[in-house]
Structure formats: C-alpha cells, structure tokens
XYZ file of C-alpha atoms in Angstrom:
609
model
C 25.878 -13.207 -38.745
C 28.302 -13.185 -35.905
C 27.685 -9.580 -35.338
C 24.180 -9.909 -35.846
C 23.564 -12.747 -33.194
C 25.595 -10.333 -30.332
C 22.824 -7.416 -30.541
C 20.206 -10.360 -29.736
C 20.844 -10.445 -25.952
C 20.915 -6.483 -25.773
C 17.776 -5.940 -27.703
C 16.162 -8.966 -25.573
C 17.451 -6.966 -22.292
C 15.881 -3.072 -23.965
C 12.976 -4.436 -24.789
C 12.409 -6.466 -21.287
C 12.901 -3.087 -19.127
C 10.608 -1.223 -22.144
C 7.685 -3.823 -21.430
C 8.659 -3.834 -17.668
C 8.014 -0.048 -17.389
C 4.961 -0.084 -19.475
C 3.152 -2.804 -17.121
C 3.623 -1.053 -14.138
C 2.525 2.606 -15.570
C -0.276 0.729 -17.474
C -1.115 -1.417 -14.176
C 0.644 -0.218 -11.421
C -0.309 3.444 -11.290
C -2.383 3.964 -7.978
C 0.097 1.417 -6.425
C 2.917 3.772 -7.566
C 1.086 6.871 -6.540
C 0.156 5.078 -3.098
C 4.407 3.513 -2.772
C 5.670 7.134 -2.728
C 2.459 8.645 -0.444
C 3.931 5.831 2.465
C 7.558 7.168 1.895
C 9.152 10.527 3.260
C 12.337 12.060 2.172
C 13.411 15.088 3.682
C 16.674 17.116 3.149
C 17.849 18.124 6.640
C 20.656 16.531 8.308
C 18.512 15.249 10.954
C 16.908 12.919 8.868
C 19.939 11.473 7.515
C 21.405 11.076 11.337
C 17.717 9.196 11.881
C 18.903 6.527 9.192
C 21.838 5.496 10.488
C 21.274 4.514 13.785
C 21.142 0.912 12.521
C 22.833 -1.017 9.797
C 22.138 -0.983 6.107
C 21.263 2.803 6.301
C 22.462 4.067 3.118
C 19.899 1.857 0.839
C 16.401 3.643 3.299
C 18.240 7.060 2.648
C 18.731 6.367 -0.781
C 15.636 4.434 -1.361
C 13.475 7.199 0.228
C 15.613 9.673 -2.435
C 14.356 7.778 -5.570
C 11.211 6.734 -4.309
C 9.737 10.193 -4.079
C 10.193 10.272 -7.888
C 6.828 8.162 -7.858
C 5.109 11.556 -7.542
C 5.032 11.145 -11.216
C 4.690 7.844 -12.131
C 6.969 8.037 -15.030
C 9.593 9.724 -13.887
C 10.333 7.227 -10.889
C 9.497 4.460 -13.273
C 12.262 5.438 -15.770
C 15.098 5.536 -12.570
C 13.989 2.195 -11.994
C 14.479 0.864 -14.974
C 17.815 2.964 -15.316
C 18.780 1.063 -12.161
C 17.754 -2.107 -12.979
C 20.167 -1.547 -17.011
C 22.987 -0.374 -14.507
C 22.785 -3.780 -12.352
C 22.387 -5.793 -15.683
C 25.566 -4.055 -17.417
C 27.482 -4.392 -14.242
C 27.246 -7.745 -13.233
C 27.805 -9.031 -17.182
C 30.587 -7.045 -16.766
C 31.284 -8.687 -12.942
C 30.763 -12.008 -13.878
C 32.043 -11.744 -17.790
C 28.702 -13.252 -19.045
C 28.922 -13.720 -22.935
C 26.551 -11.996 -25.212
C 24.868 -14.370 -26.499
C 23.859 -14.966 -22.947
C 23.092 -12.361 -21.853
C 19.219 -12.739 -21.196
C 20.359 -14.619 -17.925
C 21.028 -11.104 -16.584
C 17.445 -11.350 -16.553
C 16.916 -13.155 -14.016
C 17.784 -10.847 -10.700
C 16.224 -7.725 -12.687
C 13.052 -10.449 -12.801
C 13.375 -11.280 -8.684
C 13.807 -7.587 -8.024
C 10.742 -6.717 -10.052
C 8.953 -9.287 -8.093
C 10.085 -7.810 -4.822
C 7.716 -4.919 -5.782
C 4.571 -6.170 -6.655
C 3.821 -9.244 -4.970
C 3.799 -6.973 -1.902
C 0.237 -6.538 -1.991
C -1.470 -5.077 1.762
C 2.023 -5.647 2.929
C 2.432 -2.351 1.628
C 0.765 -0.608 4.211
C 3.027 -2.880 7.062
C 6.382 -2.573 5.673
C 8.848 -0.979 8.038
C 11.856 -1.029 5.850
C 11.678 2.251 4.488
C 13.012 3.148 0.670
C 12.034 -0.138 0.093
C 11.143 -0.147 -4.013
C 14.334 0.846 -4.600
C 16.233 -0.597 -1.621
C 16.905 -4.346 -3.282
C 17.795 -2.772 -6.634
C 20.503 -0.325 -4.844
C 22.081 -2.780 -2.542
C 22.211 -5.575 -5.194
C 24.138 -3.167 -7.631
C 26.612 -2.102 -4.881
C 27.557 -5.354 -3.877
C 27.865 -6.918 -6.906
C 30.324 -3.522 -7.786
C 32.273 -4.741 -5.632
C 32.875 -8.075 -6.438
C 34.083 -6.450 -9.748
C 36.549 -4.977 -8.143
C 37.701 -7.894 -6.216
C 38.191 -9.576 -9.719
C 40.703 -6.716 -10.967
C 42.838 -7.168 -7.852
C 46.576 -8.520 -8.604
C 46.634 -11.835 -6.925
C 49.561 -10.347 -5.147
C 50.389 -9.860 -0.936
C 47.129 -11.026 -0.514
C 45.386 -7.875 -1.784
C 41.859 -9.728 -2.591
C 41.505 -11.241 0.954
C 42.460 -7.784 2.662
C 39.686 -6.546 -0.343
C 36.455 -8.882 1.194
C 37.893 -8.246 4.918
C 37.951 -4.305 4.318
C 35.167 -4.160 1.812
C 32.696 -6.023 4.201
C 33.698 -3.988 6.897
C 32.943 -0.741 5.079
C 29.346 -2.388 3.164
C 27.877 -3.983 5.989
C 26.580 -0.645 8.186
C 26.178 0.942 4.710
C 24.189 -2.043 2.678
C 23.292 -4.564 5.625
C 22.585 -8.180 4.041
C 23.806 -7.214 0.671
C 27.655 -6.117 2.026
C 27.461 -9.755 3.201
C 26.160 -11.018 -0.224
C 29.526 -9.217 -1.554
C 31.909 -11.520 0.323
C 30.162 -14.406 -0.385
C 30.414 -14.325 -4.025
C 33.568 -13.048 -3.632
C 34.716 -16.125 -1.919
C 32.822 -18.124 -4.682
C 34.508 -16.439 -7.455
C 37.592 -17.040 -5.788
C 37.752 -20.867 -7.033
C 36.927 -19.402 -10.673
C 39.753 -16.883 -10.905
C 42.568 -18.615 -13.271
C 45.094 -16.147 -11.634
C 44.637 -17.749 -7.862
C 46.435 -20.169 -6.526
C 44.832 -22.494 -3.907
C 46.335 -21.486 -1.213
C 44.986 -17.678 -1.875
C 41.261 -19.053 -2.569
C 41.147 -20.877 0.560
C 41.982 -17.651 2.643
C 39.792 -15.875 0.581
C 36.755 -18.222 1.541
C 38.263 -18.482 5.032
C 38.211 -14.782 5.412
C 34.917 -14.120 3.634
C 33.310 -16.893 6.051
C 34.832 -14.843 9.374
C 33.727 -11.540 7.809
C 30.180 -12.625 6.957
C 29.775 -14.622 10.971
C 31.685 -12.235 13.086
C 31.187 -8.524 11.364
C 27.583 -7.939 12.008
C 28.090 -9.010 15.941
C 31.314 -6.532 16.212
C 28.714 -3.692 15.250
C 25.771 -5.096 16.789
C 27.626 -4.596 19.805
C 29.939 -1.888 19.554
C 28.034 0.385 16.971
C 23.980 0.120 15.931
C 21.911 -0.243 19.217
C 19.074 -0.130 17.706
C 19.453 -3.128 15.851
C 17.562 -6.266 17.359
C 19.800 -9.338 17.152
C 18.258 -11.870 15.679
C 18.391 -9.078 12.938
C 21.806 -8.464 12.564
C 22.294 -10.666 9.281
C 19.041 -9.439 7.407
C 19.417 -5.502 7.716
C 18.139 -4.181 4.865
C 16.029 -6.735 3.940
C 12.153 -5.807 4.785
C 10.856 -8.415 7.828
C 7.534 -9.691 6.466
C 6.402 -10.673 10.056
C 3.145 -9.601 11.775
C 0.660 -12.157 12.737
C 2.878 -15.092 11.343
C 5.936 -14.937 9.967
C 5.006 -15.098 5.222
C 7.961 -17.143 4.490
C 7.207 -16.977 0.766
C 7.569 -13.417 0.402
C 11.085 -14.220 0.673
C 11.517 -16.381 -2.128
C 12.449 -13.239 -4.726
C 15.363 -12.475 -2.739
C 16.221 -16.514 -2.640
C 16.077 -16.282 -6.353
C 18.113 -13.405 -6.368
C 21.386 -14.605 -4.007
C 21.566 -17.799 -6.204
C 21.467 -16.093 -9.338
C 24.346 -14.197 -8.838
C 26.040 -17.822 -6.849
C 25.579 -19.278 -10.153
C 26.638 -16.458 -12.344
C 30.058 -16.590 -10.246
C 30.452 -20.405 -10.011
C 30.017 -20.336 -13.652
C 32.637 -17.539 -14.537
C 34.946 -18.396 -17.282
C 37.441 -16.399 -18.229
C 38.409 -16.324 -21.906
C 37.126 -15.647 -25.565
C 33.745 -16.435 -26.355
C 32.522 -19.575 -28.582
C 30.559 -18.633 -31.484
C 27.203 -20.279 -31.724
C 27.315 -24.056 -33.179
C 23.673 -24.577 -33.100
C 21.705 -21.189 -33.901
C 18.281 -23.411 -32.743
C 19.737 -24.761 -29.503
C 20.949 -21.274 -28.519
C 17.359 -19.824 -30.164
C 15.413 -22.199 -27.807
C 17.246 -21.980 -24.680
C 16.320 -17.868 -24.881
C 13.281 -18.276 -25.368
C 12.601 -20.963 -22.511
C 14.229 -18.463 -20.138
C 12.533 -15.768 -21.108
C 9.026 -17.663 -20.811
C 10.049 -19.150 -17.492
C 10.628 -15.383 -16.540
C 7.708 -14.046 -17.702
C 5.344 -16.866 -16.333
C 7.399 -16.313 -13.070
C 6.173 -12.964 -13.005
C 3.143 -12.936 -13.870
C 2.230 -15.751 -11.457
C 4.126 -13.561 -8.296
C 2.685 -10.219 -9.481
C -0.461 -9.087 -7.082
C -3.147 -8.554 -9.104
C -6.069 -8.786 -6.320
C -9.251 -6.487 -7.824
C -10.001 -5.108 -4.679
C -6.759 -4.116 -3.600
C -6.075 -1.983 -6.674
C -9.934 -0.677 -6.549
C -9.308 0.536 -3.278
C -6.051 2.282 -4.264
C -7.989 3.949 -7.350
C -10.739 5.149 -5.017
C -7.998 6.350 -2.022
C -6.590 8.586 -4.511
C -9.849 10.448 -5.905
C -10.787 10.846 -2.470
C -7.413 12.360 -1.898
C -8.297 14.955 -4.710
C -11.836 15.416 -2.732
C -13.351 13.611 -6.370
C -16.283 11.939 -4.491
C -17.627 11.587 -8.507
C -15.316 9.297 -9.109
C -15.079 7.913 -6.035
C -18.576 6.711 -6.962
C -17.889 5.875 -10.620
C -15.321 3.135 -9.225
C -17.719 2.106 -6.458
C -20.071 1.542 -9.433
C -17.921 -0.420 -11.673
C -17.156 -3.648 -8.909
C -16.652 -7.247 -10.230
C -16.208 -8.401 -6.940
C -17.251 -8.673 -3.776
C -16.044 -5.419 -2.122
C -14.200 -4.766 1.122
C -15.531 -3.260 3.579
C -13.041 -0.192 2.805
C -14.702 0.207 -0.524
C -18.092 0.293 1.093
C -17.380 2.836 3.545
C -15.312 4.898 1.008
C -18.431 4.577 -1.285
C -20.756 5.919 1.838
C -18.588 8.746 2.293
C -18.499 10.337 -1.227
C -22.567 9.801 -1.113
C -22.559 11.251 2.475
C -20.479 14.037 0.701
C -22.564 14.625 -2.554
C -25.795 14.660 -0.194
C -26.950 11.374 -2.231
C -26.530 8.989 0.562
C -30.046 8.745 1.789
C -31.416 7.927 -1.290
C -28.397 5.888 -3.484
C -26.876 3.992 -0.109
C -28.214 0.821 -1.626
C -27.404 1.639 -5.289
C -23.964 -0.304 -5.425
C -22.774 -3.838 -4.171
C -22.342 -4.253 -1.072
C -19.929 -6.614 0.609
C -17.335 -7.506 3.607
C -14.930 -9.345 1.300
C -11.808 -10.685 3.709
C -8.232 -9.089 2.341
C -6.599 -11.533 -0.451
C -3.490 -11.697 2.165
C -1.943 -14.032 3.914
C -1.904 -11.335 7.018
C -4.520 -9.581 9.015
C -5.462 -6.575 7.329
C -7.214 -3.612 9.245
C -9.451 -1.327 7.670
C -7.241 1.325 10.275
C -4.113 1.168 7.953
C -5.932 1.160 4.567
C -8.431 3.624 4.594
C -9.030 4.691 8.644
C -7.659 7.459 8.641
C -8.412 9.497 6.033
C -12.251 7.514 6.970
C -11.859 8.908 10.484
C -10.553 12.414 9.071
C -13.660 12.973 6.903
C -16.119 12.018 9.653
C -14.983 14.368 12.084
C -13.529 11.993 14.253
C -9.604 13.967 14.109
C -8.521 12.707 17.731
C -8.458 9.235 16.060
C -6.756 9.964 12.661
C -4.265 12.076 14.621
C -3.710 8.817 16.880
C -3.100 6.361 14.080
C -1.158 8.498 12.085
C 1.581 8.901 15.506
C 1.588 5.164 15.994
C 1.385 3.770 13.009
C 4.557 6.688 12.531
C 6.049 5.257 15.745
C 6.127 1.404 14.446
C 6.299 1.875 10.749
C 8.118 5.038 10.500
C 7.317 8.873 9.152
C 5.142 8.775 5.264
C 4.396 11.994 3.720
C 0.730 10.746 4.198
C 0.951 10.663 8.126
C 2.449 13.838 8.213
C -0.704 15.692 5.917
C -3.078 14.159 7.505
C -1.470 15.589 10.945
C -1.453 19.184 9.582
C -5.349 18.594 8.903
C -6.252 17.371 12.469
C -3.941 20.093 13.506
C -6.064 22.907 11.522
C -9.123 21.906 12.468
C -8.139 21.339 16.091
C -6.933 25.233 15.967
C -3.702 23.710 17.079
C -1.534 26.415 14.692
C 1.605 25.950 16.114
C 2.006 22.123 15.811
C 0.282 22.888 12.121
C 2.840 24.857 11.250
C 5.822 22.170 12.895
C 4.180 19.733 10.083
C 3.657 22.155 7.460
C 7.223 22.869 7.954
C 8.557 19.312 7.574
C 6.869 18.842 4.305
C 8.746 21.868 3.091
C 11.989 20.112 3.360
C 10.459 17.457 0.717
C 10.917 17.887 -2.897
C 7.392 17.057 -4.407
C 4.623 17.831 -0.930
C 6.149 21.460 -0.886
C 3.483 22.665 -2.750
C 1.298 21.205 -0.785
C 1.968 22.092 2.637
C 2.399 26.305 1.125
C -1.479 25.457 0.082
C -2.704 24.547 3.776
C -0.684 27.019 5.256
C -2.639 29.825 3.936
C -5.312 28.333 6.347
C -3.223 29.202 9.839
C -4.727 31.516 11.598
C -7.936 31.977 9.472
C -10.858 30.404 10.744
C -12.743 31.817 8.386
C -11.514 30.560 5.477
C -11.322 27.032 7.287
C -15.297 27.399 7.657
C -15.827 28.220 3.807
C -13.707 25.444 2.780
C -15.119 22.466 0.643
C -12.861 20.079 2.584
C -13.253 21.581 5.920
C -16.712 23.161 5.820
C -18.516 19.266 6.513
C -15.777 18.107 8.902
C -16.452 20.925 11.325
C -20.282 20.056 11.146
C -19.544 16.694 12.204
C -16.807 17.985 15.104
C -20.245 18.953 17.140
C -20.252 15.915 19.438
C -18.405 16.000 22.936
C -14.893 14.697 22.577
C -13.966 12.215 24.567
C -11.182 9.406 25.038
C -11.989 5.881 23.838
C -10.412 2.608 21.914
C -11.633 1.632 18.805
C -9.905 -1.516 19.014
C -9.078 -1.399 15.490
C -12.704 -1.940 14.322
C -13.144 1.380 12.281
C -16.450 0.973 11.370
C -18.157 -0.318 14.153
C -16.227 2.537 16.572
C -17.515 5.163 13.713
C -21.062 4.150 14.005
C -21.469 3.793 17.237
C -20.161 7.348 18.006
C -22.839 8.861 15.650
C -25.346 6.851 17.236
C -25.085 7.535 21.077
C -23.126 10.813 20.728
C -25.957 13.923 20.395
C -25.591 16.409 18.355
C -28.170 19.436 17.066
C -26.431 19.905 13.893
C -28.415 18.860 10.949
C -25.342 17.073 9.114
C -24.425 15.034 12.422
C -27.778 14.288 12.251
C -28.046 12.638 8.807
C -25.168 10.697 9.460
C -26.606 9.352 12.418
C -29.422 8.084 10.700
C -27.163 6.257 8.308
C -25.627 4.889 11.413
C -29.204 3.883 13.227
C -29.962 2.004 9.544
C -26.775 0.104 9.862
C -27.362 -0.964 13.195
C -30.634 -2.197 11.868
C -32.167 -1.144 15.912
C -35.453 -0.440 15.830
C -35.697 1.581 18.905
C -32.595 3.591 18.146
C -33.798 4.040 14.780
C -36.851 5.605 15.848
C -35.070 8.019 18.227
C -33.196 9.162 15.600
C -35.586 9.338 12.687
C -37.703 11.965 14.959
C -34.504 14.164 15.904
C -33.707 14.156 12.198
C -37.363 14.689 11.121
C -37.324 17.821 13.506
C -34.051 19.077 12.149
C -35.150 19.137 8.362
C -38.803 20.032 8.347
C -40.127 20.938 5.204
C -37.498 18.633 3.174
C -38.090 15.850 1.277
C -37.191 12.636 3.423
C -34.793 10.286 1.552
C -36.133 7.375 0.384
C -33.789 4.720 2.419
C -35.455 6.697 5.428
C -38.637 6.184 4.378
C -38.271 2.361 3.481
C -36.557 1.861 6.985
C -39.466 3.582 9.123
C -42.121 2.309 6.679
C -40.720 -1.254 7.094
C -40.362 -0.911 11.137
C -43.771 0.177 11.145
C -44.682 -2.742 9.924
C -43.116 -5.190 11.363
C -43.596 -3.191 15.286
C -46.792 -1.595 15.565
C -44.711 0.602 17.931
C -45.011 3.750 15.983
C -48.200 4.863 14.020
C -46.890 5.430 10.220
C -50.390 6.001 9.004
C -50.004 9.550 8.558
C -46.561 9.804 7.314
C -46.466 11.263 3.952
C -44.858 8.114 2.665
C -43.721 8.182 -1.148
C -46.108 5.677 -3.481
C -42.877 3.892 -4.852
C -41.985 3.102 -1.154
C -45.310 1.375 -0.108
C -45.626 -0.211 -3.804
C -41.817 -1.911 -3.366
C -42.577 -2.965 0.660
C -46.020 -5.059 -0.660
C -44.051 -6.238 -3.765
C -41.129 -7.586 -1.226
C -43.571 -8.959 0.637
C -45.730 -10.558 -2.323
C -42.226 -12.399 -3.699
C -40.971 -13.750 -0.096
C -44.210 -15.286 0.289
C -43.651 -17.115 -2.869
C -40.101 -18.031 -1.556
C -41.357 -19.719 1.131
C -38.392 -22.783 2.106
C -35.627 -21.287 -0.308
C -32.184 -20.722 1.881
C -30.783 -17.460 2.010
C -28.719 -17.599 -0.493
C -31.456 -18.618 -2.819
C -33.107 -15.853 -1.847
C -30.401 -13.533 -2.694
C -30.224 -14.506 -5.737
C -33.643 -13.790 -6.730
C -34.546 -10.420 -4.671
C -31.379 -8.788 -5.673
C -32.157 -8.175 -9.354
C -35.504 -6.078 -8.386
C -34.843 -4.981 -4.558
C -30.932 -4.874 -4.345
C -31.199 -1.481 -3.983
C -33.523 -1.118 -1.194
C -33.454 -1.330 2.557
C -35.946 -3.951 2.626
C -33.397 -5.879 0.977
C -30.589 -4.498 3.131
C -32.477 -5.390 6.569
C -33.724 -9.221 5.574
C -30.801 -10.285 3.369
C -27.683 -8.822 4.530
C -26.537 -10.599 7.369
C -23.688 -10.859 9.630
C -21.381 -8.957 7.857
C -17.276 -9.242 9.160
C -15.651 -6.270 10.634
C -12.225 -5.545 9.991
C-alpha cells in the first residue's frame, strides 16, 4: 500500500503536463504558431552580444532558442513540458517535498502556465523577448541553486560566500530570478538543522545586501541600457503601455510565494506514512481543483482574438478560402481586423463586389485591458496586400525599434524590399533569416525573386500588389488608424488601373459619399465596359439615385433582384415607422443583412482602431 500511495503524486504530476500539452495543441495552436512568428533567433555572435547589453540576458537568448521550436507546435510544446518536469523534479528535490505531496509542485508549473496564456493582445506589445520560455528557465536556475546552497558544509561560512557569489554571477545572467535565489536561500537558512544562528543571520544579512545593493553596482558600472527603476525586475516582461495592468503580475506573485512556502516549510527527515488515506485523498484533490479552476479562469479564451489568429495564418499561406470560411463561421461581434481581413480575401478571390455584405459585420473593441491598434495585429500584412509597402516597411522598423527584431518584421521587410526593387537591402534580410533554424527555407524561396522582375509580375502574391502600387507615393501619417488611412488613399489617390479601381469603389461605398461615389462609379464603369457590374455597385448607385435625383439611373441596366430588394427595403421601413435602430436591426437583418441598403441605413458610426 505504502508503495502504492508514493506513485500517486508522480502519476498526478505525468498526467498534469500530458493534459497541459494537449490543451494548448488542442487550443492554443494559432497562438503557438503566432508566439514563435513575434520571436527571432539567430546564430551569429552578434546577436548574442545584442542580448547582453542589459541584465537577465541569458533567459531572451535562451528563450528565443526554445521558442523557435513553436514552428511545430508539438515539438516546442513537448520542451515545455520537459522544462516544466525538470523544475518540478528539481525543486522536490530543492526543497525535499515528500511524495505523497508532491502535487504541490504543481503549483509554480500552474503560475508559469498562466504566464502564457492570459497574455492575450499583450502578445503583440511584449518587449521581453524569449518570453514563453523565459519564466520557466529562470525559475529552474534559481531554484538550482538554492539546491546547492543546501549541500554546502555549514563550515567557514561557505553558504553566505555561496548567496554573495551566486547572486553576483545570476543577477546579469537571470535578472529578478538570481535575486529570487538569495531570497529563498536566506529563507531556507532558518530551516537548515545543520545552521547555527549565528550563520542564518549572516546568511539573511548577506542575502538582504546582495538582493538591495547588486543590481545598482551593475546598473552603474555594467548594463547602460538598463532603465533604473528597472534594475530589480530584469527579466520579468513590463506590462505597461497606456496604464500600467497590475494583474498580469499576479502569476509571478503566485510563483515567488510558492517556492517562500516550499522553503519555510522544509523539513528535513524521513517521511510519515499516511494516517488518514481520506484526509490525504481530499487535500489532493482540493489542490488540484483549486489549480485547475485557477487556470481555467486566467487562461484567455477571447473568440475574437483566437479568430483573428486563425485567419492571420491562412492569409499567411495566401488561403483567402479559408480566410473566408472563418470569416463565415463568427459567433461574435467581429473586430474590425476580421472585417478588413475578410474584405481582403474577397478583394483577392474577385468576390468582393458582390459577397462584401455576405458575413457579419462589426467594430467589436479588443477584450483587453490596453489599447489595441489594428497597426500591430493585422496592419501590416493589411497594408502589404493593398499596395501600400512604404507603410508596412515603416511599422515593421518601429515596431522592431521598440519591441525588438520577430521573424515576422523581418519577412515582411524582404517583401516591401522586392517589390520596391530595393535588391540589395532584400538580400541584407533574406540573409538574416538564413541564420535562423526554421525561416531558412523561407527566405531561399523569395530569394529566387532578386533580380527577376518577371517572375515578381507572374506571381500570385505579387501579381495584385503591383496593380495596386499605381498611385503616386507620397509621405503621410496614418496616425495609427489603418483603415481609415487605407481608404482614404484609394479614394483621393487616381489611378487608371482597373484593380486600383475596384478597390476604390469599395472605398467610395465605405465612405458612404455620394458625390465621391459617383466619381468613382463612372471611372470604374469606363474601366470595365462590357462586364457585369457587381451587385453591391449596383445597390449603391441604384439607392443614391434614389435618394439624389443627381444622376439619371433610368437607363442603367440595373439587375431585377436589385430594384425588387430596394422597393422591398423600402415597403418594410415604412412599416417600421417609430422602431429605434436597434429594433430595426433586428428585423431587416434576417432578409437585407446582406445588402448595401442595409449597410448604408443601419450601420452606423462604426469605431476605428
């Protein structure tokens, strides 16, 4: 039985990091996909100078190592996991935490977890690079060391010369977490049988002096470049933008007194066997529930943040099917990133003009405490695919500048770059990317393209960019408002090419201008005589003809099922006479949700982010 009762807490601790890893490859996939996209590892010994110019350097080099592995999902999964089995085996091992305990190892492996998915649209913010793994890494080092602070002899002072030297050495290499060390280290001081007062209160004296006085000695004498008010939180990520998000911090609260308590509590000696099997039985599975319900509660689970992830990363495979298929399957209110992703693979597919009112439409604030731009979650690869490169090559350099170099900047660069017939700083990106271990293969696939126009022109990616490239270029600030800036260029920028044009129409019908619609129905008219006109065209310029009496409609060959839906709009809002707007919604949107009529009367005063 005895035997029996000490494979519980293993088997508990297996199966925890089984179900772990199956959530976030069942859940978690796009986010995974999307972590390792905003991180850059390279090989050269430049990078690794880059990272230690401030404190706590060693966890974003080795962070940025493992968290390439997210390239496949499973593979950088499974080190995680292996990670978070090394931290649990080491501090039991640290701390001497019985068996039949040992589901309170838990508990960190539970506040690291959280660490990486209550993130949320702080992912795209995040300046701490390596991050996923960062925590997990830095947590498993210091608590290392505190194990070998416990197999000092208490002799000549060896364990107070131990947290002196050892916090001296962690700190540049680990940041907060060297400092972590010495703490518990002076906690476990008191708990060691082998000390004798007078060596415990040096220890805590010298742990105290290492943890104040430390980070200011290389503040000042060492890392330059890190700010101050800093110094004690290196390695940590700084969830300040807007407002400083206090809560995002609690994980790592959770975390430091976890291990506090794990090393006031140490008791050295043999284990007691089990008087009450059901007291023992219960107090597992409260902890375990407590765990689980923590989790589950901090775990982001917004729809339209992972909806937008799904749809970045078809678009990223140029899959504007199933960039559609999500678009088409929305149980929310979207964002205003989904909508314009959704445009865009119509835009693509040619379907745009007749299927732009075919799927919900929304402007659906972030679920985020922060201010979330549309510019860092879809703008540039938005700007990119419109043609607008000056602008996704600006974002990508400061948003590089202030949240540091991601293998997504850097491709989106070489693109711009290509386009731009800027070869040479092509090829300085395309180069980069070599030195990675999982974009290799993509940079040798663009690079086929410097130098040949031709094959730039032919393709499928290119080909409708270079359409849209037709305007004048010109310096100007979009002030963060991606759609608004977009529109607006396609509207009062000419162009003669037939594409441009199209996509200035869609612009003129979300500006809902009657006189700039006009202007731009004829120029498009004139540039695709003898086609069909699509049907959102047709419902805009039979509606403003109605409404105006500016422009005579009578002999456009207007479809039947155009007129036939404008009368029956007309026939129902008469019989809706008083009902508020909202009302109305409710009642058009069934039968006319996916026209323009609905689009022009009913959709109002959309936000902008």
């Amino acid at each position: 039985m005895k035997e029996k009762l000490r494979l519980v807490g293993p088997v508990i601790l297996l199966a925890a990091l089984v179900a772990t890893a199956w959530c976030l490859l069942t859940y978690e996939s796009e986010y995974l996909w999307k972590v390792q996209e905003l991180n850059l590892f390279l090989d050269t010994p430049l990078f690794l100078k880059q990272q230690m110019v401030t404190s706590g350097w060693l966890l974003t080099w080795v962070g940025t190592y493992f968290t390439e592995f997210f390239y496949h999902q499973w593979l950088g999964v499974t080190l995680l996991c292996l990670w978070w089995a090394l931290l649990m085996w080491v501090t039991g091992r640290t701390f001497r935490v019985p068996v039949k305990w040992a589901v309170v190892l838990l508990i960190p492996v539970a506040a690291l977890l959280v660490t990486d998915v209550d993130l949320g649209y702080w992912l795209y913010y995040l300046k701490l690079r390596g991050h996923f793994f960062a925590a997990t890494i830095g947590t498993t080092v210091a608590v290392a060391c505190v194990w070998l602070f416990r197999l000092l002899p208490d002799k000549f002072f060896l364990r107070q010369l131990f947290i002196a030297v050892s916090t001296a050495v962690l700190y540049p290499l680990i940041g907060f977490y060297g400092l972590v060390s010495a703490g518990l280290m002076a906690v476990l001081a008191w708990r060691l049988e082998d000390m004798r007062l007078v060596g415990r209160i040096v220890a805590t004296v010298v742990a105290l002096l290492a943890i104040g006085f430390l980070p200011l000695f290389y503040y000042n004498y060492v890392f330059c470049q890190t700010s101050l008010e800093n110094i004690y939180v290196t390695g940590l990520p700084l969830f300040v933008l807007d407002k400083e998000t206090a809560d995002y911090y609690i994980p790592y609260y959770i975390l430091v007194a976890s291990l506090v308590a794990m090393a006031a509590m140490y008791k050295r000696g043999r284990q007691r066997a089990v008087s009450r099997l059901w007291i023992w039985a219960g107090c597992q599975v409260v902890v375990l529930a407590v765990l689980v319900f923590g989790v589950y509660q901090a775990w982001y689970k917004d729809y339209n943040f992972h909806k937008e992830l799904r749809m970045q990363r078809l678009m990223e495979d140029l899959n504007w099917e199933g960039v559609l298929a999500e678009a088409a399957i929305c149980d929310d209110e979207p964002t205003r990133s989904i909508v314009m992703m959704k445009n865009l693979a119509l835009f693509r597919l040619g379907r745009q003009g007749d299927q732009m009112y075919h799927y919900k439409t929304g402007a659906k604030a972030s679920d985020t405490p922060i201010m979330v731009r549309m510019t860092q979650v879809v703008g540039r690869s938005v700007y990119y695919h419109y043609g607008q490169l000056n602008f996704c090559y600006r974002w990508c350099l400061e948003d590089g500048v202030e949240m540091g170099w991601r293998a997504e900047y850097v491709k989106y660069l070489v693109r711009c770059s290509l386009v731009n017939g800027e070869d040479r700083v092509a090829r300085k990106y395309i180069d980069m990317l070599k030195h990675t271990r999982y974009h290799r293969e993509w940079a040798e696939r663009y690079e086929r393209f410097l130098g040949d126009r031709k094959a730039l022109a032919d393709d499928k990616e290119f080909s409708p960019i270079l359409h849209l490239m037709q305007s004048d270029d010109m310096l100007a600030s979009d002030n963060a408002l991606v759609e608004f800036f977009l529109m607006n260029q396609f509207l009062y920028t000419g162009s003669n090419d037939p594409l441009y044009q199209e996509q200035a129409m869609y612009s003129a019908l979300w500006s809902k201008d009657i006189q700039t619609f006009w202007s731009r129905f004829f120029q498009y008219a004139n540039s695709h005589q003898g086609q069909h006109m699509p049907t959102h065209f047709q419902e805009a310029a039979y509606l403003y003809g109605q409404l105006e009496h500016q422009v005579d409609i009578s002999h456009m060959p207007f479809d039947e099922s155009v007129v036939n839906t404008y009368k029956d709009f007309m026939d129902l809002a008469q019989k809706c006479q008083g009902m508020s707007e909202t009302q109305m919604q409710k009642v058009f949107y069934p039968r006319f949700g996916n026209t323009f009529y609905y689009e022009y009367f009913l959709i109002r005063n959309q936000k902008l982010y």
